PDB file of C-alpha atoms in Angstrom:
ATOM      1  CA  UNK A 396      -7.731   3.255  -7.270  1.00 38.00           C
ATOM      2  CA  UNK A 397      -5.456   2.042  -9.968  1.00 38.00           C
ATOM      3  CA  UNK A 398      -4.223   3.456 -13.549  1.00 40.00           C
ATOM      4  CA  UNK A 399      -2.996   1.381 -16.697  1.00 40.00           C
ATOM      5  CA  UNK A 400       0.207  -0.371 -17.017  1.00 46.00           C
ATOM      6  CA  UNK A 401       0.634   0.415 -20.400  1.00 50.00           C
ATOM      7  CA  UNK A 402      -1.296   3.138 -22.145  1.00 49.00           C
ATOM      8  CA  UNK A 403      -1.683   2.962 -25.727  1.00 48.00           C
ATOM      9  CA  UNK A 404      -2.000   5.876 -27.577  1.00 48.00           C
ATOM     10  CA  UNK A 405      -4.498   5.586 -31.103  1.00 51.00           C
ATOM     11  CA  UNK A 406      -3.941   1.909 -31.253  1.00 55.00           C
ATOM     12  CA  UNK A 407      -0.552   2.518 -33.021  1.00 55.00           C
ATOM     13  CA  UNK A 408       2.046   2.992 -30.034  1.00 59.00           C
ATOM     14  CA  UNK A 409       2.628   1.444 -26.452  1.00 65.00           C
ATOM     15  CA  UNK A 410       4.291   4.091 -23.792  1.00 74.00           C
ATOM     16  CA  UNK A 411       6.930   2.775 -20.953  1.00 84.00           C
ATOM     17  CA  UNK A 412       8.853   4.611 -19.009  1.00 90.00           C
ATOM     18  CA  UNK A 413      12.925   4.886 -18.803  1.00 94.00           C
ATOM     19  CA  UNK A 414      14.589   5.636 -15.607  1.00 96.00           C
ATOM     20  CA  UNK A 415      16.404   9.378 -15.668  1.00 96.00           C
ATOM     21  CA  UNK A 416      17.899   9.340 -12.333  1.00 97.00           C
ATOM     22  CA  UNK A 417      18.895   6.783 -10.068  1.00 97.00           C
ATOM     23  CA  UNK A 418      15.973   5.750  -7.655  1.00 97.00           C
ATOM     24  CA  UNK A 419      15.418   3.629  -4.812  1.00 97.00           C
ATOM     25  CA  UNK A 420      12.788   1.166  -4.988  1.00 97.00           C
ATOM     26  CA  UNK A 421      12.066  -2.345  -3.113  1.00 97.00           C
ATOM     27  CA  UNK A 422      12.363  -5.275  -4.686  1.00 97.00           C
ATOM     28  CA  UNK A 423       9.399  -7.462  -4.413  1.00 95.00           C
ATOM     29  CA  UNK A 424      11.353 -10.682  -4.693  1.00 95.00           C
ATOM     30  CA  UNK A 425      14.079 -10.476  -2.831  1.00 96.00           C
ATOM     31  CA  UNK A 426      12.347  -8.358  -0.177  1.00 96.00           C
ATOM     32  CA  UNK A 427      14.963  -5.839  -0.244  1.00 97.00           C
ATOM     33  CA  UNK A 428      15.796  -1.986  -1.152  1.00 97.00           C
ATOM     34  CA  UNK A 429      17.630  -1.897  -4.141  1.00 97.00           C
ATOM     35  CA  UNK A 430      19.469   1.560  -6.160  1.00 97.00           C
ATOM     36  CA  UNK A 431      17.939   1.332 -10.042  1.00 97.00           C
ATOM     37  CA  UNK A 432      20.547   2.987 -12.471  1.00 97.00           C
ATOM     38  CA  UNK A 433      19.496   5.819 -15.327  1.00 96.00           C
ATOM     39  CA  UNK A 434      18.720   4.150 -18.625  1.00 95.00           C
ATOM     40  CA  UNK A 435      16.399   1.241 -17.308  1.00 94.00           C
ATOM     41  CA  UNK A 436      13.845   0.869 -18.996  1.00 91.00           C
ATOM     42  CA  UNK A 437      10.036   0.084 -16.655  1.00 90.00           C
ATOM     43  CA  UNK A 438       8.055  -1.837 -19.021  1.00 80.00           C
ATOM     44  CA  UNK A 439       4.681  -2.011 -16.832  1.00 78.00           C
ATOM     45  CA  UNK A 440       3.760   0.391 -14.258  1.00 85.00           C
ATOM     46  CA  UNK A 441       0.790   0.225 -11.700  1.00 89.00           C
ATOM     47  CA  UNK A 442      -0.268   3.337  -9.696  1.00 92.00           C
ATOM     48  CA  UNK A 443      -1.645   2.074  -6.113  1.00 92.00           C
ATOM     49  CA  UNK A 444      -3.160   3.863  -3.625  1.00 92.00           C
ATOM     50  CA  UNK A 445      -2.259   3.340   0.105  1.00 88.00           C
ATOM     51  CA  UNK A 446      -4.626   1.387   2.558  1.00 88.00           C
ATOM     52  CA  UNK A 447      -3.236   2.382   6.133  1.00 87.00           C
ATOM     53  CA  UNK A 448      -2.365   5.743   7.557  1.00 86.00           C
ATOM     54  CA  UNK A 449       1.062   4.331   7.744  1.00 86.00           C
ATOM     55  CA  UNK A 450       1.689   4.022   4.055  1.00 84.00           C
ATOM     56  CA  UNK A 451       2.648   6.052   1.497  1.00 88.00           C
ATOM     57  CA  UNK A 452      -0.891   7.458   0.071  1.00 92.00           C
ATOM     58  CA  UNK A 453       0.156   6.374  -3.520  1.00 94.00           C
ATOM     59  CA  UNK A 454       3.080   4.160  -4.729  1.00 94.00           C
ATOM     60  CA  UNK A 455       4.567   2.551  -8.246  1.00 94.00           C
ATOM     61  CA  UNK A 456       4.543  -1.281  -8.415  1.00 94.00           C
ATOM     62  CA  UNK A 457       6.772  -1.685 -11.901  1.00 94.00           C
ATOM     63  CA  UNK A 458       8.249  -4.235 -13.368  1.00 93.00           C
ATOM     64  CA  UNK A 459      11.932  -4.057 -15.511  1.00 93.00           C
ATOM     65  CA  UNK A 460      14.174  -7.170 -16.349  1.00 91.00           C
ATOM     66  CA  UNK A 461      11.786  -9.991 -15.335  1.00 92.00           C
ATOM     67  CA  UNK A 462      11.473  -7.996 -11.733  1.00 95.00           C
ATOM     68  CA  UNK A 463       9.154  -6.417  -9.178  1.00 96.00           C
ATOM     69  CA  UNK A 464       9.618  -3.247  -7.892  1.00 97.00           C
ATOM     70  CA  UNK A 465       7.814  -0.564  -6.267  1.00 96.00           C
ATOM     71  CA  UNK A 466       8.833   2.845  -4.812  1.00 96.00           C
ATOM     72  CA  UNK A 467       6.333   5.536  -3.623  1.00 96.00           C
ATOM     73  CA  UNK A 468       4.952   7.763  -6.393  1.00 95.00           C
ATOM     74  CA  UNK A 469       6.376  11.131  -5.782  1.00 95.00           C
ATOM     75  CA  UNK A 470      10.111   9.175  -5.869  1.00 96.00           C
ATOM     76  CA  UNK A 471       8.892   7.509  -9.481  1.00 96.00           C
ATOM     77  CA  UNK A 472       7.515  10.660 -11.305  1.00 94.00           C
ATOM     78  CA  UNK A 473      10.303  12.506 -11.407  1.00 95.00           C
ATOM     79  CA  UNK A 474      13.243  10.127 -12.033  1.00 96.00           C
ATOM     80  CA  UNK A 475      11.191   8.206 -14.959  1.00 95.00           C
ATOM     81  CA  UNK A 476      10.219   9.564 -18.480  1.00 94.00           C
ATOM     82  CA  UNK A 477       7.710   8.877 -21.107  1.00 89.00           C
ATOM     83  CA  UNK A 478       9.631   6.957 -23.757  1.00 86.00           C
ATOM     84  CA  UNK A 479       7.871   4.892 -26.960  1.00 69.00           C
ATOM     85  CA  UNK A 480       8.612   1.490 -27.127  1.00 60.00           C
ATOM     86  CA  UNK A 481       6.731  -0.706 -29.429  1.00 60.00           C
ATOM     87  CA  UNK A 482       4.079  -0.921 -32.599  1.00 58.00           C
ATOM     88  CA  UNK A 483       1.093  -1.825 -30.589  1.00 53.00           C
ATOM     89  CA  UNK A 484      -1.298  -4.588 -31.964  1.00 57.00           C
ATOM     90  CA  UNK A 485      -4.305  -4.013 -33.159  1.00 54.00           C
TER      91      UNK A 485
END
């Protein structure tokens, strides 16, 4: 099961979320854990739900600065924000 990247709310605005509090997430391309800072800014997110017992049941695949992350969900939630970022076209 999967939710939007980006929702877009009445055609008019498109939602990302900004980082509140530092979080760990891994970074897809370097195959590493990395510390994010407060005030980036996730421009696509991707809510994915775990396969094997062994993984988290749900976890964030995001993207910021031309980057891959992910991080499980209940780390995300609360360190991120709703923030508008753009005029959606339409």
């Amino acid at each position: 099961m999967s939710l939007s990247r980006t929702i877009v709310l009445w055609g008019l605005l498109a939602v990302a979320r900004e980082i509140i509090k530092p979080i760990s997430a891994w970074d897809q391309q370097t195959r590493s854990q990395v510390a994010l800072s407060a005030g980036i800014v996730v421009s696509g997110y991707l809510i994915v739900r775990g396969v094997n017992p062994a993984d988290e049941p749900y976890r964030v695949e995001f993207q910021s600065s031309g980057r891959s992350y992910c991080c499980a969900l209940h780390s995300f939630l609360p360190r991120t924000r709703a923030v508008i970022t753009v005029a959606a076209q339409g």
